[in-house]
Amino acid sequence: MRSRESPHPVSTWLLLLAATACSLVIGEALVVPLGRYAGAVVIAIAFLKVRWVGLDFMELRRAPRPLRRMFEAWSLLICATLIVLYLT
Amino acid sequence: MLVAGDLLIFSMFFIVLLSYRNQEAALFAVSQRSLDQRYGAFNTLLMLSSSLCVALGMKGIRQPGGPSPRTRLYFMSAAVLGVGFVIVKSFEWAARIAMGQTINSNDFFMFYFMYTGIHLLHVLVGLAVLTVLCVVGGRERVEPGTVRLAEAGGIYWHLVDLLWIILFALLYLLK
């Protein structure tokens, strides 16, 4: 069952900073070993951050379920579309 | 509805950017390497921190006893960080233009200036919204209707943050 309680905003912020740092490292240092997949990982991390901003800062976790589902569906669809576009 | 519409429009922007990138991969790669990631990374830090301040401010607006003195401080901090974003972006654009890179240079820089420019307009509108939130946050009591308006304002600012997160990845980080 999905949680409807958001973590404290500072926890979310720390996660977002950590994810940003990861994507900087992956985008720079891991391009050679990962090749084009580094970019796909960067896009995926970006949308993980988007999800955290939406669910916790925008408080969609506590919003009516249809609204939350639409947001999550949009995030997944655009993330997947961009990854496919990037890799092809 | 405004948020949903904006998300849809920017989704189109992102898809168009990567489609063009596929057609001119080498040009995009070379142009992207000339961007200074430190500007983008620092702006990401500013945006995320600003969003944090808005989230903390909104908690204050909703608390049973009404806003505390910290509530207004959170929104003011969010606004200061937002102004910081605008200043850093201005310096970044100036650096690009000084190197001869403008919106007419090539397709990458057309997208770079256009998309970051449209995002910057959103930031400027957001700063006006944050100003209103500072006023609301300074009150002793906030009526339920005003709370909902404040929430809408907060959500708008988080949207601006969300859009930057994606722009940062697509323009600065993809190789």
Coordinates of C-alpha atoms in Angstrom, one line a residue:
Chain A
M1 CA 0.0 0.0 0.0
R2 CA 1.4 3.4 -0.9
S3 CA 2.2 5.7 1.9
R4 CA 0.1 8.9 2.1
E5 CA 2.5 10.5 4.6
S6 CA 5.3 12.6 3.2
P7 CA 8.7 12.6 4.9
H8 CA 9.9 15.9 6.5
P9 CA 10.7 18.4 3.7
V10 CA 14.3 18.5 4.8
S11 CA 14.6 14.7 4.2
T12 CA 13.2 15.2 0.7
W13 CA 15.7 18.0 0.1
L14 CA 18.6 15.9 1.2
L15 CA 17.5 13.1 -1.1
L16 CA 17.2 15.5 -4.0
L17 CA 20.7 16.9 -3.4
A18 CA 22.1 13.3 -3.2
A19 CA 20.3 12.4 -6.5
T20 CA 21.7 15.6 -8.1
A21 CA 25.2 14.7 -7.0
C22 CA 24.8 11.1 -8.3
S23 CA 23.6 12.4 -11.7
L24 CA 26.6 14.8 -11.9
V25 CA 29.0 12.0 -11.2
I26 CA 27.2 9.6 -13.7
G27 CA 27.0 12.3 -16.3
E28 CA 30.8 13.0 -16.1
A29 CA 32.8 10.1 -14.6
L30 CA 30.7 7.1 -15.8
V31 CA 30.1 8.1 -19.4
V32 CA 33.0 5.9 -20.6
P33 CA 32.1 2.7 -18.8
L34 CA 28.3 3.1 -19.3
G35 CA 28.3 4.7 -22.7
R36 CA 25.0 6.0 -23.8
Y37 CA 23.3 4.3 -20.9
A38 CA 24.8 7.0 -18.6
G39 CA 22.4 9.4 -20.2
A40 CA 19.5 7.1 -19.7
V41 CA 20.4 6.8 -16.0
V42 CA 20.7 10.6 -15.8
I43 CA 17.2 11.0 -17.3
A44 CA 15.8 8.4 -14.9
I45 CA 17.4 10.1 -11.9
A46 CA 15.9 13.4 -13.0
F47 CA 12.4 11.9 -13.0
L48 CA 13.0 10.3 -9.7
K49 CA 13.7 13.8 -8.4
V50 CA 10.5 15.1 -10.3
R51 CA 8.5 12.4 -8.5
W52 CA 9.9 13.4 -5.1
V53 CA 9.1 17.1 -5.8
G54 CA 5.6 16.2 -6.9
L55 CA 4.7 13.7 -4.1
D56 CA 6.4 15.5 -1.2
F57 CA 6.9 19.2 -1.9
M58 CA 3.7 19.5 -4.0
E59 CA 2.1 17.0 -1.5
L60 CA 0.5 14.9 -4.2
R61 CA 1.0 12.0 -1.8
R62 CA -2.0 13.4 0.2
A63 CA -3.9 14.5 -2.9
P64 CA -6.9 12.5 -4.3
R65 CA -5.6 9.3 -5.7
P66 CA -6.7 10.0 -9.3
L67 CA -4.6 13.2 -9.3
R68 CA -1.6 11.4 -7.8
R69 CA -2.0 8.5 -10.4
M70 CA -2.1 11.0 -13.3
F71 CA 1.1 12.7 -12.1
E72 CA 2.9 9.4 -11.7
A73 CA 1.6 8.2 -15.1
W74 CA 2.8 11.4 -16.7
S75 CA 6.2 11.1 -15.0
L76 CA 6.6 7.5 -16.1
L77 CA 5.4 8.2 -19.7
I78 CA 7.6 11.2 -20.3
C79 CA 10.7 9.6 -18.6
A80 CA 10.3 6.5 -20.8
T81 CA 9.7 8.5 -24.0
L82 CA 12.8 10.6 -23.3
I83 CA 15.0 7.6 -22.5
V84 CA 13.8 5.8 -25.7
L85 CA 14.4 9.0 -27.8
Y86 CA 17.9 9.4 -26.2
L87 CA 18.9 5.8 -26.8
T88 CA 17.8 5.5 -30.4
Chain B
M1 CA -5.2 23.0 -14.6
L2 CA -2.5 25.6 -15.2
V3 CA 0.1 23.3 -13.8
A4 CA -1.1 20.4 -15.9
G5 CA -1.1 22.6 -19.1
D6 CA 2.4 23.8 -18.3
L7 CA 3.6 20.3 -17.8
L8 CA 2.1 19.2 -21.1
I9 CA 3.7 22.1 -23.0
F10 CA 7.1 21.5 -21.5
S11 CA 6.8 17.8 -22.2
M12 CA 6.5 18.7 -25.8
F13 CA 9.5 21.0 -25.5
F14 CA 11.6 18.1 -24.0
I15 CA 10.5 15.6 -26.7
V16 CA 11.3 18.1 -29.5
L17 CA 14.7 18.8 -27.9
L18 CA 15.7 15.2 -27.9
S19 CA 14.3 14.6 -31.4
Y20 CA 16.5 17.4 -32.7
R21 CA 19.4 16.0 -30.7
N22 CA 19.1 12.7 -32.5
Q23 CA 19.4 14.4 -35.9
E24 CA 22.4 16.5 -34.9
A25 CA 24.0 14.4 -32.2
A26 CA 27.6 15.5 -32.8
L27 CA 26.7 19.2 -32.9
F28 CA 24.6 18.9 -29.7
A29 CA 27.4 17.0 -27.9
V30 CA 30.1 19.6 -28.8
S31 CA 27.8 22.6 -28.0
Q32 CA 26.7 21.0 -24.7
R33 CA 30.3 20.5 -23.6
S34 CA 30.9 24.3 -23.8
L35 CA 28.2 24.8 -21.1
D36 CA 29.7 25.3 -17.6
Q37 CA 28.0 22.7 -15.5
R38 CA 28.8 24.6 -12.3
Y39 CA 26.2 27.3 -13.2
G40 CA 23.6 24.6 -13.8
A41 CA 24.5 22.6 -10.7
F42 CA 24.5 25.8 -8.5
N43 CA 21.2 26.9 -9.9
T44 CA 19.8 23.4 -9.2
L45 CA 21.0 23.8 -5.6
L46 CA 19.3 27.2 -5.4
M47 CA 16.0 25.9 -6.9
L48 CA 15.8 22.8 -4.7
S49 CA 16.6 24.9 -1.6
S50 CA 14.0 27.5 -2.6
S51 CA 11.4 24.7 -2.9
L52 CA 12.4 23.4 0.5
C53 CA 11.8 26.9 2.0
V54 CA 8.3 27.1 0.3
A55 CA 7.4 23.6 1.6
L56 CA 8.4 24.7 5.2
G57 CA 6.6 27.9 4.8
M58 CA 3.4 26.1 3.7
K59 CA 3.6 24.0 6.9
G60 CA 3.6 27.2 8.8
I61 CA 0.6 28.7 6.9
R62 CA -1.4 25.5 7.7
Q63 CA -0.5 25.1 11.3
P64 CA -3.5 25.5 13.8
G65 CA -2.2 28.6 15.5
G66 CA -1.6 30.4 12.3
P67 CA 1.8 31.4 10.8
S68 CA 4.8 31.9 13.1
P69 CA 7.5 34.5 12.5
R70 CA 9.5 31.7 10.8
T71 CA 6.8 31.2 8.2
R72 CA 7.4 34.6 6.6
L73 CA 11.2 34.0 6.9
Y74 CA 10.9 30.8 4.9
F75 CA 9.0 32.5 2.1
M76 CA 11.5 35.4 2.1
S77 CA 14.4 32.9 1.9
A78 CA 12.7 31.2 -1.0
A79 CA 12.4 34.5 -2.8
V80 CA 16.1 35.4 -2.1
L81 CA 17.1 32.0 -3.5
G82 CA 14.9 32.6 -6.5
V83 CA 16.5 36.0 -7.1
G84 CA 19.9 34.2 -6.8
F85 CA 18.8 31.8 -9.5
V86 CA 18.0 34.8 -11.8
I87 CA 21.4 36.4 -11.1
V88 CA 23.3 33.2 -11.8
K89 CA 21.4 32.6 -15.0
S90 CA 22.2 36.2 -16.1
F91 CA 25.9 35.7 -15.5
E92 CA 25.7 32.4 -17.3
W93 CA 24.0 33.9 -20.4
A94 CA 26.5 36.8 -20.4
A95 CA 29.3 34.3 -20.4
R96 CA 27.8 32.4 -23.3
I97 CA 27.2 35.6 -25.3
A98 CA 30.7 36.8 -24.6
M99 CA 32.0 33.6 -26.2
G100 CA 29.9 34.3 -29.3
Q101 CA 27.2 31.7 -28.4
T102 CA 23.7 33.2 -29.0
I103 CA 20.2 31.9 -29.8
N104 CA 21.2 32.1 -33.5
S105 CA 24.4 30.1 -33.2
N106 CA 23.0 26.6 -33.8
D107 CA 20.1 24.4 -32.9
F108 CA 21.5 23.5 -29.5
F109 CA 21.9 27.1 -28.4
M110 CA 18.5 28.0 -29.9
F111 CA 17.0 25.4 -27.5
Y112 CA 19.3 26.4 -24.7
F113 CA 18.4 30.1 -24.7
M114 CA 14.7 29.5 -25.6
Y115 CA 14.0 26.9 -23.0
T116 CA 16.0 28.5 -20.2
G117 CA 14.5 31.8 -21.2
I118 CA 10.9 30.5 -21.0
H119 CA 11.8 28.9 -17.7
L120 CA 13.3 32.2 -16.5
L121 CA 9.9 33.9 -17.2
H122 CA 8.3 31.3 -15.1
V123 CA 10.8 32.1 -12.3
L124 CA 10.0 35.8 -12.5
V125 CA 6.2 35.1 -12.3
G126 CA 7.1 32.8 -9.4
L127 CA 8.9 35.6 -7.6
A128 CA 5.8 37.7 -7.7
V129 CA 3.9 34.7 -6.3
L130 CA 6.5 34.4 -3.5
T131 CA 6.1 38.0 -2.7
V132 CA 2.4 37.4 -2.1
L133 CA 3.2 34.3 0.0
C134 CA 5.6 36.5 2.1
V135 CA 2.6 38.8 2.9
V136 CA 0.3 35.9 3.7
G137 CA 3.0 34.3 5.8
G138 CA 3.3 37.5 7.8
R139 CA -0.3 37.4 9.0
E140 CA -1.4 36.2 12.4
R141 CA -4.3 34.2 11.0
V142 CA -4.9 32.9 7.5
E143 CA -8.5 32.2 6.3
P144 CA -9.1 28.7 4.7
G145 CA -9.7 30.4 1.3
T146 CA -6.4 32.2 1.5
V147 CA -4.7 28.9 2.6
R148 CA -5.9 27.3 -0.6
L149 CA -4.7 30.2 -2.7
A150 CA -1.3 30.0 -0.9
E151 CA -1.2 26.3 -1.7
A152 CA -1.7 27.1 -5.3
G153 CA 1.1 29.6 -5.2
G154 CA 3.4 27.1 -3.5
I155 CA 2.6 24.4 -6.1
Y156 CA 3.4 26.8 -8.9
W157 CA 6.9 27.4 -7.4
H158 CA 7.4 23.7 -7.1
L159 CA 6.5 23.3 -10.7
V160 CA 9.2 25.8 -11.6
D161 CA 11.6 23.7 -9.7
L162 CA 10.4 20.5 -11.3
L163 CA 10.8 21.9 -14.8
W164 CA 14.4 23.1 -14.0
I165 CA 15.3 19.6 -12.7
I166 CA 14.4 18.2 -16.2
L167 CA 16.0 21.0 -18.1
F168 CA 19.2 20.7 -16.1
A169 CA 19.4 17.0 -17.0
L170 CA 18.6 17.4 -20.7
L171 CA 20.7 20.5 -21.4
Y172 CA 23.7 20.1 -19.0
L173 CA 24.1 16.4 -18.2
L174 CA 23.3 14.4 -21.3
K175 CA 26.4 13.6 -23.3

